[in-house]
Coordinates of C-alpha atoms in Angstrom, one line a residue:
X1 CA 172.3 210.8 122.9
X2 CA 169.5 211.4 125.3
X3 CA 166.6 210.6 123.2
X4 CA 163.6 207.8 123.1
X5 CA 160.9 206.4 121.1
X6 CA 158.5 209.7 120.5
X7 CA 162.0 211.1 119.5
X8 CA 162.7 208.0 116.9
X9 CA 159.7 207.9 115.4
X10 CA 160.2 211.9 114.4
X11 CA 163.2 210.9 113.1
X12 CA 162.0 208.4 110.7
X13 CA 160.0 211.3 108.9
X14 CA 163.1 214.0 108.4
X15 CA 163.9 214.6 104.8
X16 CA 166.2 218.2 105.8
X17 CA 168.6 217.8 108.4
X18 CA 169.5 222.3 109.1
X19 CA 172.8 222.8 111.0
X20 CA 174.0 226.0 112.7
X21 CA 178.1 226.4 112.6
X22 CA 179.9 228.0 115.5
X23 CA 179.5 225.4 118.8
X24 CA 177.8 223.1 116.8
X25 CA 180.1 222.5 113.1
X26 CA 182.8 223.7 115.4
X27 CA 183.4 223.6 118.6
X28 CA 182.7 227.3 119.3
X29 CA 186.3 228.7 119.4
X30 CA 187.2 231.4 117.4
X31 CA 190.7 231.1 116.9
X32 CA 193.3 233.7 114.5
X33 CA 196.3 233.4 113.0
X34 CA 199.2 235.8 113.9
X35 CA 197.6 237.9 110.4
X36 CA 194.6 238.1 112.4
X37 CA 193.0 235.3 109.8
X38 CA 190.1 233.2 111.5
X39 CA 190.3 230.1 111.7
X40 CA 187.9 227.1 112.6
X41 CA 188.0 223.4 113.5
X42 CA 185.8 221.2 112.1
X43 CA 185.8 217.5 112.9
X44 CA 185.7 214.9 109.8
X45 CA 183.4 212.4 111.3
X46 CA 180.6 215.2 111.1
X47 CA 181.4 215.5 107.6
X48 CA 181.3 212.1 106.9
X49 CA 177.9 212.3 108.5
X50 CA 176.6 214.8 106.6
X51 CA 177.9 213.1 103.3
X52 CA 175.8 209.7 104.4
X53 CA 173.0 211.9 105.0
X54 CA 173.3 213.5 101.3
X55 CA 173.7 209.7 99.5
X56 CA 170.3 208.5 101.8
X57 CA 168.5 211.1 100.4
X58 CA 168.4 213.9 103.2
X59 CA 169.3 216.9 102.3
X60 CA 171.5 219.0 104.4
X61 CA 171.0 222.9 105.3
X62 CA 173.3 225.6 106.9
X63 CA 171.9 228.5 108.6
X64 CA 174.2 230.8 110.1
X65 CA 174.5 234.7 112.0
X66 CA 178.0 235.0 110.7
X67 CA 179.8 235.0 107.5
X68 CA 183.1 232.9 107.6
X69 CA 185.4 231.7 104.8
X70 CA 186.4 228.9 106.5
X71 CA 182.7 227.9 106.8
X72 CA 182.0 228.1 103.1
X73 CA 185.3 226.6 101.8
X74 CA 184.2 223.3 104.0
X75 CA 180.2 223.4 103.4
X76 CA 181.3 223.6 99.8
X77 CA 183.7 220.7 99.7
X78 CA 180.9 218.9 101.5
X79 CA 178.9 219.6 98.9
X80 CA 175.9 221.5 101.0
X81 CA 174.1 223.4 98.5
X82 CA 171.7 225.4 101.4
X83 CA 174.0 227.7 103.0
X84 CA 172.2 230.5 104.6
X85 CA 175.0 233.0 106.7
X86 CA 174.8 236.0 108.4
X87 CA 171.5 235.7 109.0
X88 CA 170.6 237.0 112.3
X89 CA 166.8 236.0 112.2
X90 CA 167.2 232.3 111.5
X91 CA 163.5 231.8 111.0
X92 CA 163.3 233.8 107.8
X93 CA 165.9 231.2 106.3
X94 CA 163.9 228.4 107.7
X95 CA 160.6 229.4 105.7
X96 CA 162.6 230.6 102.7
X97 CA 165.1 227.2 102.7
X98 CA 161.5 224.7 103.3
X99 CA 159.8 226.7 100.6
X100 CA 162.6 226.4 98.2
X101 CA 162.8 222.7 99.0
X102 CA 158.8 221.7 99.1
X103 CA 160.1 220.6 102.9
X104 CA 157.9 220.7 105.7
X105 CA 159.1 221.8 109.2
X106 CA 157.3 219.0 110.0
X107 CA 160.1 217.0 108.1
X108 CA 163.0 219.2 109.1
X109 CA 165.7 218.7 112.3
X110 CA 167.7 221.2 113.8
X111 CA 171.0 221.3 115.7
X112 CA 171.9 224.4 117.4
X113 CA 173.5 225.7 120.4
X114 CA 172.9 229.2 121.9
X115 CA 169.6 231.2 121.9
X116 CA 170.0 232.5 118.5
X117 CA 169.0 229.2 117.5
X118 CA 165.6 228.9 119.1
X119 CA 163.6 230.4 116.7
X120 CA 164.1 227.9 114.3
X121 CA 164.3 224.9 116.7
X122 CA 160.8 225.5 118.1
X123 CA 159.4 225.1 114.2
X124 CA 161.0 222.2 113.5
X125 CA 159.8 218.7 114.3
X126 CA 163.2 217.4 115.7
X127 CA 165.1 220.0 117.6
X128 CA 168.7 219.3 119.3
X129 CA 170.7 220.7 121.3
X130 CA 174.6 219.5 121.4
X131 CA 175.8 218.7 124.8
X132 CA 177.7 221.6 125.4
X133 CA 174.8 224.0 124.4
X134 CA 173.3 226.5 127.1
X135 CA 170.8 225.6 129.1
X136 CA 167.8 227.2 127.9
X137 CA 168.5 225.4 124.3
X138 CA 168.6 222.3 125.9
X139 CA 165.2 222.8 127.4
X140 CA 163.6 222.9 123.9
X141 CA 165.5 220.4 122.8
X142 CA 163.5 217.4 122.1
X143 CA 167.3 215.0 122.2
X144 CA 170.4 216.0 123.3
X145 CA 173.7 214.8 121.6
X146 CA 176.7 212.9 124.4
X147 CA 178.9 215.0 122.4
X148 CA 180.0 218.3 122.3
X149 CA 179.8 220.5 119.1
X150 CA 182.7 220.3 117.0
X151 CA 183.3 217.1 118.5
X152 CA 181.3 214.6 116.9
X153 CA 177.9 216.0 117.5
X154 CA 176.8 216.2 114.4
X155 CA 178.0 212.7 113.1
X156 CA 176.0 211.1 116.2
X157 CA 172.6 213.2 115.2
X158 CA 173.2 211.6 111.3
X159 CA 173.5 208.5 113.0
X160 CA 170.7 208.5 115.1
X161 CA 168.7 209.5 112.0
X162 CA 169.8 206.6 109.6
X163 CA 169.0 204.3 111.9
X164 CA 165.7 205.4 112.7
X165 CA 164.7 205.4 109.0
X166 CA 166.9 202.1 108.7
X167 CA 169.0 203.2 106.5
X168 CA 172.1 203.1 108.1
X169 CA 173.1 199.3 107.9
X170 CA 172.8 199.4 104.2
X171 CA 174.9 202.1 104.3
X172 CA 178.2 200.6 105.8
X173 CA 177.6 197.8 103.8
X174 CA 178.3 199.6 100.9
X175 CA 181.7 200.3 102.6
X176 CA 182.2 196.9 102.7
X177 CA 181.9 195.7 99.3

């Protein structure tokens, strides 16, 4: 992850970690069945991720342009109770989710991918961009994940998180008991 000190001291403050879905959940495909069903990949070590995040403390937000089934059935069993979809002007969610929560921008990350995304990533404090994210996302990204989305991105931004607020260590240690 392309990040550095400025960047891990931010970190060390986030108490809402807010995650867009398509190219960054997933890895952007769109993929149907021969029913025409949707269908989406999501990888497990994000989830795990996201659970670590949940039993530190952080909560965990989803804010999303489109509407998916597949999106809620796995937010749900991953027990993220701010899901926000087909939302085209992600800002309005961001006020409306840090309201709800008594959560700061200043205390919130993002991780997005496309242009969609950049209303929300320039009002948070800690905005990245996945690796495979365009160009102009990147730019206003204050880190950038190695991995793509759908592919790990996600678990490496919880990661980088716990450790910063040193919480991570404990955390596999209570795997290890």
């Amino acid at each position: 992850m392309h990040s550095n000190e400025k960047v891990s001291e931010i970190a060390k403050k986030i108490k809402l970690l807010i995650l867009d879905v398509d190219g960054v959940l997933t890895d952007g495909g769109i993929y149907f069945d021969d029913n025409g069903i949707e269908q989406k990949k999501f990888d497990s070590q994000d989830g795990l991720g996201i659970k670590l995040l949940q039993l530190s403390g952080i909560e965990v937000a989803v804010i999303t342009a489109r509407s998916t089934k597949s999106a809620a059935h796995r937010l749900e069993g991953l027990g993220v109770k701010h899901y926000y979809h087909g939302v085209l002007d992600k800002s309005i969610a961001l006020a409306e989710l840090t309201k709800k929560l008594s959560i700061s921008p200043s205390e919130s990350a993002y991780v997005g991918d496309d242009v969609i995304d950049l209303p929300v990533m320039t009002r948070v404090a800690l905005p990245v961009a996945v690796a495979n994210a365009q160009e102009c996302v990147k730019d206003h990204a204050l880190m950038v994940t190695q991995k793509s989305g759908g592919n790990g991105a996600v678990r490496e931004v919880c990661n980088f998180i716990l450790k910063s607020q040193d919480k991570y260590d404990d955390l596999i240690q209570s795997f290890l008991k």
